XYZ file of C-alpha atoms in Angstrom:
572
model
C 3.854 -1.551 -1.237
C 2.668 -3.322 1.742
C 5.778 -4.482 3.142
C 6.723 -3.739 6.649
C 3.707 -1.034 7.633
C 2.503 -1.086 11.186
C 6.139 -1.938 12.390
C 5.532 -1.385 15.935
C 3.345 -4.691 16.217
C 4.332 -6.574 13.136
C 7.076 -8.508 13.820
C 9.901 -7.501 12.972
C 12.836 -9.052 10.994
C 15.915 -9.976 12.981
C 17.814 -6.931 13.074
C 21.672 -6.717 13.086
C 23.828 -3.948 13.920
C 24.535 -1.400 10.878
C 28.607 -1.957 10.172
C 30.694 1.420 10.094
C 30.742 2.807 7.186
C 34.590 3.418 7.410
C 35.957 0.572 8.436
C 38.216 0.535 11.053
C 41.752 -0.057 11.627
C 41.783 -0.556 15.271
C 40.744 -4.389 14.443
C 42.952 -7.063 13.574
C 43.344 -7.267 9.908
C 43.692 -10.611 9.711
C 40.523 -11.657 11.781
C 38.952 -9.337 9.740
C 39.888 -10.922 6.412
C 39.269 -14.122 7.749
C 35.414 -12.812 8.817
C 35.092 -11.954 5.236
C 36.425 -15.149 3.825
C 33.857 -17.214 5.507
C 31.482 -14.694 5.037
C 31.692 -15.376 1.087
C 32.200 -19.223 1.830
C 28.702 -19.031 3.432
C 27.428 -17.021 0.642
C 28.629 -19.050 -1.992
C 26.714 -21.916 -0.504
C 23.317 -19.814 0.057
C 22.573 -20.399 -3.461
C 23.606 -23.818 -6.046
C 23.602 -23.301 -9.398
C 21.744 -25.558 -11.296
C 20.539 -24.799 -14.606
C 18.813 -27.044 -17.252
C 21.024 -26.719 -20.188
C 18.589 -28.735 -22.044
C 16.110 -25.883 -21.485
C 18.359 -23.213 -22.089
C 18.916 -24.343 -25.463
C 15.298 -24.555 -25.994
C 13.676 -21.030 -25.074
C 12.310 -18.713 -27.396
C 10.476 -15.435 -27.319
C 7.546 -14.911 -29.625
C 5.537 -11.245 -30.391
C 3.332 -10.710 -27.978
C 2.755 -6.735 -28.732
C 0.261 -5.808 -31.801
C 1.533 -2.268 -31.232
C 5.437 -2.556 -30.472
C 7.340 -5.318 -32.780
C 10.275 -4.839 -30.137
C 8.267 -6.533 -26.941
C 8.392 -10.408 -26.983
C 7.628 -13.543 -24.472
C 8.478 -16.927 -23.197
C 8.246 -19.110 -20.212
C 10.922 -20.517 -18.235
C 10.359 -23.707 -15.952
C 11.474 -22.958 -12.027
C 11.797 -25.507 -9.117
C 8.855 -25.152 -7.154
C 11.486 -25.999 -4.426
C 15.310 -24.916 -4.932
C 16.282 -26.308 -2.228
C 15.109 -29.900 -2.424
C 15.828 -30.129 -6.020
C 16.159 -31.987 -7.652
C 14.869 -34.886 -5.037
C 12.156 -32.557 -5.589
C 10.859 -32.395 -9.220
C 7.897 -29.936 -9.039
C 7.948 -27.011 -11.141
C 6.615 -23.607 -11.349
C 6.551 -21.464 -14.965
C 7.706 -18.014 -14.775
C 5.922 -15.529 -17.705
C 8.649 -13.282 -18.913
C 8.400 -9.995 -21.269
C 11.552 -8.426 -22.799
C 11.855 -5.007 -24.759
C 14.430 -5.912 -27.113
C 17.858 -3.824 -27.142
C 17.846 -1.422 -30.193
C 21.207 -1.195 -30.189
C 21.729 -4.463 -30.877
C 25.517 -4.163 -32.185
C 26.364 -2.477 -28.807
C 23.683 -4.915 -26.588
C 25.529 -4.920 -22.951
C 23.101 -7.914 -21.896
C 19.472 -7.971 -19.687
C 18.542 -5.762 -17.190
C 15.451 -7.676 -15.210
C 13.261 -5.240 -13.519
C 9.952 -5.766 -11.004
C 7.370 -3.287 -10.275
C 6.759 -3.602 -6.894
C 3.286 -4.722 -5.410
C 4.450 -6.681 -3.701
C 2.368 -9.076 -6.735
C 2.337 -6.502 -9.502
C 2.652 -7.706 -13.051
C 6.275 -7.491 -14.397
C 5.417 -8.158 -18.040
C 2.269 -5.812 -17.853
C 4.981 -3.046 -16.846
C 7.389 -4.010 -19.664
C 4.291 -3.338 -21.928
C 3.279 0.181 -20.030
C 6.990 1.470 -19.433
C 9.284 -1.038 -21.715
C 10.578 1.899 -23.925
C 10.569 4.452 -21.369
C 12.830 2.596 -19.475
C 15.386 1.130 -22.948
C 15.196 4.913 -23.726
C 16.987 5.706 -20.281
C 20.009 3.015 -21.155
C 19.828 4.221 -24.871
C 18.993 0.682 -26.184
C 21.859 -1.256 -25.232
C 20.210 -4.046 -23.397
C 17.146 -5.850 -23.079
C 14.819 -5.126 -20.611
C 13.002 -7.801 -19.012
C 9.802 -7.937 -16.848
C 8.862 -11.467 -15.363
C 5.651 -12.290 -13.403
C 6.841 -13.351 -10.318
C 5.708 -16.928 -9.275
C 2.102 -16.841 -8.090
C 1.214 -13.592 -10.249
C -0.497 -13.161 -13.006
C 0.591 -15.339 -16.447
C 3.055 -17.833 -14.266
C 1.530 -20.746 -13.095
C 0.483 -21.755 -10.667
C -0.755 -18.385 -9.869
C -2.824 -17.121 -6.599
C -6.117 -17.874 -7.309
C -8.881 -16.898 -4.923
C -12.027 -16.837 -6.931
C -13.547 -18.812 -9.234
C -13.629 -16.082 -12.181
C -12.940 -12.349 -12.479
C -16.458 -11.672 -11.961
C -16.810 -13.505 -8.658
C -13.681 -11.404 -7.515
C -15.029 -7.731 -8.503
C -18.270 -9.266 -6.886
C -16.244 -9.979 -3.725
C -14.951 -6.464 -3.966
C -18.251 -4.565 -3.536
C -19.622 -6.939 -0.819
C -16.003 -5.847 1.378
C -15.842 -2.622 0.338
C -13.736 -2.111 3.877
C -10.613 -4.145 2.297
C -8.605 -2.181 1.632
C -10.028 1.152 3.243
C -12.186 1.861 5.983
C -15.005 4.040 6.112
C -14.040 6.763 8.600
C -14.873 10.295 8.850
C -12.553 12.083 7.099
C -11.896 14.725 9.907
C -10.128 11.865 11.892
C -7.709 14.307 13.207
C -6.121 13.955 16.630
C -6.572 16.964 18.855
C -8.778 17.804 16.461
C -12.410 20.036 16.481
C -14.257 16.301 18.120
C -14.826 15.543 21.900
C -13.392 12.667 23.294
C -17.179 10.927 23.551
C -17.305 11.467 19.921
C -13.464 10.185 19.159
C -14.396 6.997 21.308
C -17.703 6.415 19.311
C -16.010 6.915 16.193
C -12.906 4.372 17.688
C -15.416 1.814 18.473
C -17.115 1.791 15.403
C -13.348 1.648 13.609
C -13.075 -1.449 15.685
C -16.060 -3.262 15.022
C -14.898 -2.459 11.034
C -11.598 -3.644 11.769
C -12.813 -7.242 13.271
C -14.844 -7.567 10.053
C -12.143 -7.117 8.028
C -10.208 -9.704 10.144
C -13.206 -12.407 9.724
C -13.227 -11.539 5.752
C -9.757 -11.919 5.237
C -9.439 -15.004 7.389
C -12.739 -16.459 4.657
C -10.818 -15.403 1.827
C -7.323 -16.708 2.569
C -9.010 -20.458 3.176
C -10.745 -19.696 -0.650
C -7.236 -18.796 -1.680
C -5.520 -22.336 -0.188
C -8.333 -24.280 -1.573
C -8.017 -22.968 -5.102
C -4.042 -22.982 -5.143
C -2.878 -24.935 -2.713
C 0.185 -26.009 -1.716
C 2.541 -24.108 -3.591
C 1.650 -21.047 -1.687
C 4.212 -21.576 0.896
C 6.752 -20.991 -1.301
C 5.992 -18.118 -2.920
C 8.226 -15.341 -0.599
C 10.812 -13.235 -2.192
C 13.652 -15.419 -1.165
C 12.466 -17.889 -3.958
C 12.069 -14.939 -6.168
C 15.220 -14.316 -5.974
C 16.696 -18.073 -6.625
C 13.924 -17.548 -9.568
C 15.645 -14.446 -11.116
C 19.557 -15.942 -10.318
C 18.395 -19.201 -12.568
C 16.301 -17.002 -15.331
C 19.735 -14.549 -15.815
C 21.718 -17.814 -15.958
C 19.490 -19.576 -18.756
C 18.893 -16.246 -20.842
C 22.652 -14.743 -20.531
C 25.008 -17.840 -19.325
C 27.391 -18.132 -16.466
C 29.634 -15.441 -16.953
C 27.038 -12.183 -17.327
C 26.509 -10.677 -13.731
C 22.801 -9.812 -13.101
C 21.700 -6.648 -13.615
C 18.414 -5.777 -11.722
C 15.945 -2.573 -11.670
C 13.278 -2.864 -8.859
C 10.411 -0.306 -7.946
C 8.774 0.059 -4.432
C 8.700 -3.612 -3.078
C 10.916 -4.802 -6.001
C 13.741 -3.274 -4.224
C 13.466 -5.752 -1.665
C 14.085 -8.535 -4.315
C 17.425 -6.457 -5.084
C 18.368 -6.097 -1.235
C 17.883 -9.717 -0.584
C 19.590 -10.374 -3.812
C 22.986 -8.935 -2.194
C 23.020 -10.624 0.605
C 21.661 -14.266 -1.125
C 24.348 -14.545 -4.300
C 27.619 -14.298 -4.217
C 29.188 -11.169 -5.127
C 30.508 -12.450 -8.587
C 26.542 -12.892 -9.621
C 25.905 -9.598 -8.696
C 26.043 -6.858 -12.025
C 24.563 -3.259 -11.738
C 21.531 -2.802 -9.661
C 19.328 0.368 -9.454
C 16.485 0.522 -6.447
C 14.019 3.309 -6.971
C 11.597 4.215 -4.181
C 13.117 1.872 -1.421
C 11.771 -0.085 1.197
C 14.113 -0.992 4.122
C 14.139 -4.546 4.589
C 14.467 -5.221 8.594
C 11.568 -2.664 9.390
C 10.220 0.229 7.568
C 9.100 3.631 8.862
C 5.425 4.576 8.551
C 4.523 6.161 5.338
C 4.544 9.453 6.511
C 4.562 11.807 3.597
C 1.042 11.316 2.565
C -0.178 13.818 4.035
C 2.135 15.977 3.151
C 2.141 15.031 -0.854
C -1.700 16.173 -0.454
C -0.409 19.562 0.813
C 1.643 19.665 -1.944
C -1.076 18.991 -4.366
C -3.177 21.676 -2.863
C -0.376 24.055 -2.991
C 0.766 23.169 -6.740
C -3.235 23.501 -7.527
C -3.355 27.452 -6.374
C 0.126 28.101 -7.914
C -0.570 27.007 -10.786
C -3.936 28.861 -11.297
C -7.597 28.407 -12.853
C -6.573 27.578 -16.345
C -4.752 24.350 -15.241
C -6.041 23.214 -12.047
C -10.294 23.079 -11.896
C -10.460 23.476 -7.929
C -8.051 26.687 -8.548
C -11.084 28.707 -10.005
C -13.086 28.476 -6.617
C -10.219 28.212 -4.101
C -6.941 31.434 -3.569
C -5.145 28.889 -1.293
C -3.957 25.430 0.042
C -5.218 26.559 3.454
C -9.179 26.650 1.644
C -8.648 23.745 -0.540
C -7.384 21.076 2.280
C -10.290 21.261 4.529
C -12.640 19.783 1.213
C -10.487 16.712 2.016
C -12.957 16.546 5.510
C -15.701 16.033 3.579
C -17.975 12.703 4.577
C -20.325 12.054 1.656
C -24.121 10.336 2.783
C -25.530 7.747 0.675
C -24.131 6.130 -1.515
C -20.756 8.100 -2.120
C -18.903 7.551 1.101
C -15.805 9.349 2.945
C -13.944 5.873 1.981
C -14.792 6.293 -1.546
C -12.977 10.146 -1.233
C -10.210 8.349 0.641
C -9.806 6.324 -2.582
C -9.508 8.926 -5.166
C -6.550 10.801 -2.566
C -4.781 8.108 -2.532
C -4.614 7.614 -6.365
C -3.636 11.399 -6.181
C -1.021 10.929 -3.836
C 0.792 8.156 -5.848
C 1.221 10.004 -9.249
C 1.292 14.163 -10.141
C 0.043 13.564 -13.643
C -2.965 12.731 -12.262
C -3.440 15.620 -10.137
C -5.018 18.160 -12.849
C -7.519 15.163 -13.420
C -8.069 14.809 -9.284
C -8.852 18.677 -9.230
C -11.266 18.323 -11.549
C -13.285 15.174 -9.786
C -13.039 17.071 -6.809
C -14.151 20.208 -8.506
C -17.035 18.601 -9.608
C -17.836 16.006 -6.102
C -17.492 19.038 -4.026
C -18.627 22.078 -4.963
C -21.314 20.731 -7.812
C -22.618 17.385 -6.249
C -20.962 15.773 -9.677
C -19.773 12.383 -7.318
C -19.534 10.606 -11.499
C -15.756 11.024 -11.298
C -14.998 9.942 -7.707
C -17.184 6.594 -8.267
C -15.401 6.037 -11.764
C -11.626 5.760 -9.659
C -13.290 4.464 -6.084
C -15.410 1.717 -7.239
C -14.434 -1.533 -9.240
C -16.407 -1.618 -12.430
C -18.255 -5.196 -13.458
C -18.539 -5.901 -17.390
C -20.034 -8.638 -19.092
C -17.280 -10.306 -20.216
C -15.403 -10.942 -16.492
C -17.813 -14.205 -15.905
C -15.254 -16.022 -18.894
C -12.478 -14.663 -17.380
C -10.034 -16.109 -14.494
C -9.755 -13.928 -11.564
C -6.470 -12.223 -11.528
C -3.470 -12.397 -8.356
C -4.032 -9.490 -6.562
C -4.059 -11.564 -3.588
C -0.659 -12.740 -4.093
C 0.623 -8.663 -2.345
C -0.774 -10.232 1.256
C 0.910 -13.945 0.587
C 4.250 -12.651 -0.582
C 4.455 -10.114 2.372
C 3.070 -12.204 5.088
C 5.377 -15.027 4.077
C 8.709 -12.641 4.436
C 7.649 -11.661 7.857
C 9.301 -12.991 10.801
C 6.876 -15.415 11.950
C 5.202 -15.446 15.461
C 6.142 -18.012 17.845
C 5.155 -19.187 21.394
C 7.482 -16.581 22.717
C 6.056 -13.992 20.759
C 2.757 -14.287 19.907
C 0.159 -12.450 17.447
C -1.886 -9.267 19.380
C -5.284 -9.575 19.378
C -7.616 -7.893 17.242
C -8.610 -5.594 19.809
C -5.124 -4.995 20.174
C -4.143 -4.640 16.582
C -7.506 -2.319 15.898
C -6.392 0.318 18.896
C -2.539 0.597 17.397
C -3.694 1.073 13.740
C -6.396 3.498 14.877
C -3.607 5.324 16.753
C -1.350 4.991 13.499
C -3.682 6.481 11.200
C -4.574 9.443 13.511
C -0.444 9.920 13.736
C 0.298 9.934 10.210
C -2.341 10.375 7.823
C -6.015 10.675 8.297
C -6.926 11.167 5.629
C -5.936 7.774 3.522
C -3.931 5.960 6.570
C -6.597 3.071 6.717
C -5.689 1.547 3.219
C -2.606 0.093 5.682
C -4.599 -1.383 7.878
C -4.855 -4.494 5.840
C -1.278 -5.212 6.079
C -1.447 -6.002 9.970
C -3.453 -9.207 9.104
C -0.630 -11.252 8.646
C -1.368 -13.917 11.244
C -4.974 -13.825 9.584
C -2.887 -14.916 6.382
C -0.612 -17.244 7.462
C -3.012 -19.289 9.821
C -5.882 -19.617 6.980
C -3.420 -19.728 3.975
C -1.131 -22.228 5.237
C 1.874 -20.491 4.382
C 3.671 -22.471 7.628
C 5.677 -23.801 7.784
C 6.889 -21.431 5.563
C 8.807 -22.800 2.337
C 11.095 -19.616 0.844
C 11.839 -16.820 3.744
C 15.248 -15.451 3.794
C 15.953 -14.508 7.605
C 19.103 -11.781 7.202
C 21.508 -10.801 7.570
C 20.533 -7.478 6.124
C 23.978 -5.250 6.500
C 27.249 -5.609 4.134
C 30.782 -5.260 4.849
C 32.408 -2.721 2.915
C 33.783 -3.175 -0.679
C 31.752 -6.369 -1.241
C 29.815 -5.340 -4.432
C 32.333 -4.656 -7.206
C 29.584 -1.812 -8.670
C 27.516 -0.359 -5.855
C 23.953 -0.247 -5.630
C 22.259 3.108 -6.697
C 19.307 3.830 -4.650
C 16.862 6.904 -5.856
C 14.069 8.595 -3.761
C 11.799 11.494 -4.178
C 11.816 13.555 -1.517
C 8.121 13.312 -0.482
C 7.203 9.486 -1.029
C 3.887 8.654 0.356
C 4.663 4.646 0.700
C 8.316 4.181 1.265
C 9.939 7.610 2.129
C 12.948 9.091 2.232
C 14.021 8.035 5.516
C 13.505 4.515 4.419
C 16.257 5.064 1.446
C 18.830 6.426 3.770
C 18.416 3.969 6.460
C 19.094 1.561 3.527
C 22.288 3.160 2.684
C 23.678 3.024 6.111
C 23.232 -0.736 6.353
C 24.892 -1.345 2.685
C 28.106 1.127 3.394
C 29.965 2.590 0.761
C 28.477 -0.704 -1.371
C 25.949 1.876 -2.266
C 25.424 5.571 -3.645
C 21.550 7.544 -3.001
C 19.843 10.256 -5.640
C 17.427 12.436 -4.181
C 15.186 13.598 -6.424
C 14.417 16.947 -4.601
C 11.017 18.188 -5.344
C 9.984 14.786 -6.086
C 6.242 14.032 -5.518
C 4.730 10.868 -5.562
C 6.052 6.987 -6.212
C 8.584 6.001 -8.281
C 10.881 8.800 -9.589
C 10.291 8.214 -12.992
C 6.713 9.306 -12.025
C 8.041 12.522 -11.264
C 9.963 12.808 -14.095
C 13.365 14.237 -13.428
C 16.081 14.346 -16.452
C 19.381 14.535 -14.305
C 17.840 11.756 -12.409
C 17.066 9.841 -15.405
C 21.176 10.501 -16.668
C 22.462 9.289 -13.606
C 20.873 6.152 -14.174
C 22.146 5.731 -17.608
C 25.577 6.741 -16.817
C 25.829 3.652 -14.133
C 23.996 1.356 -16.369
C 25.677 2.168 -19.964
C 29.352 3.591 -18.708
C 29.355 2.135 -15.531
C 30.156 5.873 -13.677
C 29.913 5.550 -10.057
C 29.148 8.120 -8.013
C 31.651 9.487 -5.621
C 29.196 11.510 -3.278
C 27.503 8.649 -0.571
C 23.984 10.970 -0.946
C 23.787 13.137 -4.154
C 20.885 15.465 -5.361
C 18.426 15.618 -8.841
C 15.916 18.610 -9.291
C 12.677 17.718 -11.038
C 12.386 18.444 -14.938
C 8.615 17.768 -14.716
C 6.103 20.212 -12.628
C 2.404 19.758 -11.446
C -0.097 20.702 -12.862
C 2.159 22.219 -16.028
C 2.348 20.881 -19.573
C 5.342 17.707 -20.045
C 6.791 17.465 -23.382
C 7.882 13.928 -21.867
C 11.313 12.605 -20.371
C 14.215 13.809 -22.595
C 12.381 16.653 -24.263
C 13.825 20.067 -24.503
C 17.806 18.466 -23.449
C 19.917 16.541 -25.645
C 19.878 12.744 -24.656
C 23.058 11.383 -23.921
């Protein structure tokens, strides 16, 4: 989620020139097939294959669901270091979750699949979305989540705190990580006087250096408590991690298949470019993130418009701010509401962002609002702003949220002497610009992402251990399936744009569904039914599209009842 925001003073990754995606026959065929030749040469040497058979023989998955006999677990030791081992003998274990194939008689192998986060739990989301997701390939292979290393159940893991309680602790005394707390009418060429834009700029500032000094304290805590092994904890290990995992589990001969979300499809992208083509199965990237430099996020505001919009259409009986409100154009000035006291415009920022990531919770968001707003009921917006403290977090470990800013800061291109870090000041002026640009309404919660010297300097991530440099484009008629990459058409993290750009650097190695009418992140949050088929045509008959860019219309509609993905059509 993080990766690549703020892209016009985060460094970027090198960037190479997109290839054609027709090649062309003005070139010499023969230098061109002798480009390619030591292209895969250099490929095949990117990545050794060295498995354990010892440990292969040895793994074994155990119930882990009291609910769902079909979800199991195991462990699987990886070099902390692939490429010094084995001279190097440290290892890292990876937590895995699989929803067994149903169809066991017809099983067509794994599919591994990642969340996103960067840092979000891969075997929570087999748990959450295991069967959704079998149901989409009609039970004819396993799906497996993994905890990437330094997340959650593998080990070691980012630790920052010395139990859960001192981390929601933490959370409430730096309330400004991840948002700020800005007025929420922080509109350029807007209502406000420039005396009153520059006081509100200088106080952004001054929040923006304390942020800096907080995440600089917390990223020494986060060294001291796991050391080391945070250097090499970048998606370019990842992706070593997931080529030995698919070799243990399936053998030598069964491509990998792979199914990343948000910041999982950068696993996938790197994964092209990292393994040779003969390691490479079916891969399917929803709600893509463009590796050598993303755009800004700039659909947020417009997925709010759409709530707002959705809310009047579909009336007072479904949507609570509907009953009090005839149109978008009265409902999206309640968003420039700044709460005193305790409830805070930050704490509003919050509860739109939840609302921006997910249209089944927008009947629920109307309702908070409903209530905040119009009948000083702020219950609802503290229950999804604020981090809640129980009892029982002071025996508990803290968890690896941290691990989002160590993975991403590690893949970044570092600084060097020729290209140093901006200053604060610097950084605070470009993101204040940024958020007035794009969204500002729920902009800040990016802010964050532009500490990444912050990071790396009181981490101790360099030298770094596991960053995969490019190049980022492939020649045509590499992959022997191409890539499917999906999109909704408003995504407030990675949009559209991001998806396309994507698809001009992979050629005709890859095929794009637009999910039009698609709210929100991750198209299976927006549930669409001929998206859904498209994906289980490529995974179970292997169809290819022929189309470069094709198009899906929603099934599911805000704010209206869902009889759930499937219902009402005959599955396939």
């Amino acid at each position: 989620m993080g990766q690549h925001f703020f892209q016009t003073f985060m460094p970027k990754q090198d960037r190479y020139n997109a290839l054609p995606r027709h090649p062309s026959h003005s070139k010499p065929a023969l230098f061109a097939i002798i480009c390619f030749l030591c292209w895969l040469a250099f490929r095949g040497d990117v990545l050794p294959f060295r498995v354990n058979r010892r440990q292969a023989s040895t793994i074994s998955w155990f119930p882990c669901s009291s609910s769902d006999p079909r979800i199991e677990c195991t462990h699987i030791s990886v070099p902390l270091d692939h490429k010094e081992y084995p001279s190097d003998e440290r290892n890292l274990t990876i937590a895995l979750t699989r929803y067994k194939a149903s169809d066991q008689y017809s099983r067509q192998g794994s599919i591994f699949v990642n969340p996103g986060g960067p840092g979000v739990s891969g075997t929570n989301f087999i748990h959450e979305s295991g069967s959704l997701l079998s149901s989409i390939v009609q039970g004819k292979y396993d799906i497996i989540g993994f905890d990437p290393r330094g997340v959650n159940q593998s080990t070691p893991y980012v630790s920052c705190f010395p139990s859960r309680l001192d981390e929601v602790a933490w959370s409430f005394e730096t309330s400004r990580i991840p948002g700020m707390n800005l007025p929420l009418t922080l509109i350029r060429n807007g209502t406000w006087g420039s005396d009153e834009l520059a006081m509100v700029q200088a106080d952004f500032e001054r929040q923006f250096l304390l942020m800096s000094v907080q995440t600089q304290s917390l990223a020494r805590k986060c060294q001291q408590r796991t050391g080391e092994s945070l250097a090499y904890m970048g998606t370019e290990a990842v992706v070593r991690d997931v080529n030995l995992m698919s070799l243990v589990l399936e053998g030598d001969k069964a491509p990998i298949n792979y199914w990343g979300f948000s910041s999982g499809t950068i696993i996938g992208q790197y994964m092209v470019q990292m393994l040779p083509p003969h390691r490479l199965g079916k891969i399917v990237l929803d709600s893509v993130s463009n590796v050598p430099g993303s755009d800004y996020p700039h659909h947020i505001d417009k997925v709010l418009s759409a709530f707002a919009s959705s809310c009047v259409l579909a009336g007072p009986e479904r949507c609570e701010l509907a009953k009090s409100f005839k149109s978008a154009e009265e409902i999206l000035p309640l968003f420039h509401n700044s709460f005193p006291g305790v409830v805070t415009a930050a704490d509003l920022r919050r509860l739109l962002w939840n609302c921006v990531f997910l249209i089944r919770f927008w009947p629920e968001a109307a309702q908070t609002l409903h209530g905040a707003l119009l009948h000083d009921d702020f219950s609802g917006v503290i229950k999804y702003s604020r981090a809640q403290i129980r009892n029982e977090f002071a025996g508990q470990n803290d968890t690896s949220t941290m691990a989002m800013h160590i993975i991403d800061c590690i893949d970044y291109k570092p600084y060097t002497l020729h290209y140093p870090p901006p200053t604060h000041e610097e950084l605070a002026k470009i993101v204040f610009e940024d958020i007035q640009r794009f969204s500002p309404r729920v902009a800040d919660r990016f802010a964050m992402f532009t500490l990444c010297n912050d990071w790396t300097t009181h981490a101790g991530l360099d030298p770094r251990k596991s960053r995969f440099g490019g190049p980022f484009t492939l020649p045509d008629d590499t992959l022997d399936t191409p890539i499917l990459l999906l999109s909704n058409t408003l995504d407030p993290v990675t949009p559209l744009s991001q998806a396309k750009d994507t698809l001009e650097r992979l050629g005709n190695n890859a095929r794009l569904v637009q999910q039009v009418g698609g709210f929100g992140h991750y198209t299976i949050n927006h549930w669409s039914d001929c998206t859904a088929r498209r994906v289980q045509e490529y995974f179970v008959h292997g169809q290819i599209l022929d189309e470069d860019v094709s198009f899906c219309e929603v099934t599911e509609q805000p704010f209206a009842a869902f009889d759930g993905p499937f219902r009402g059509t005959t599955q396939a």
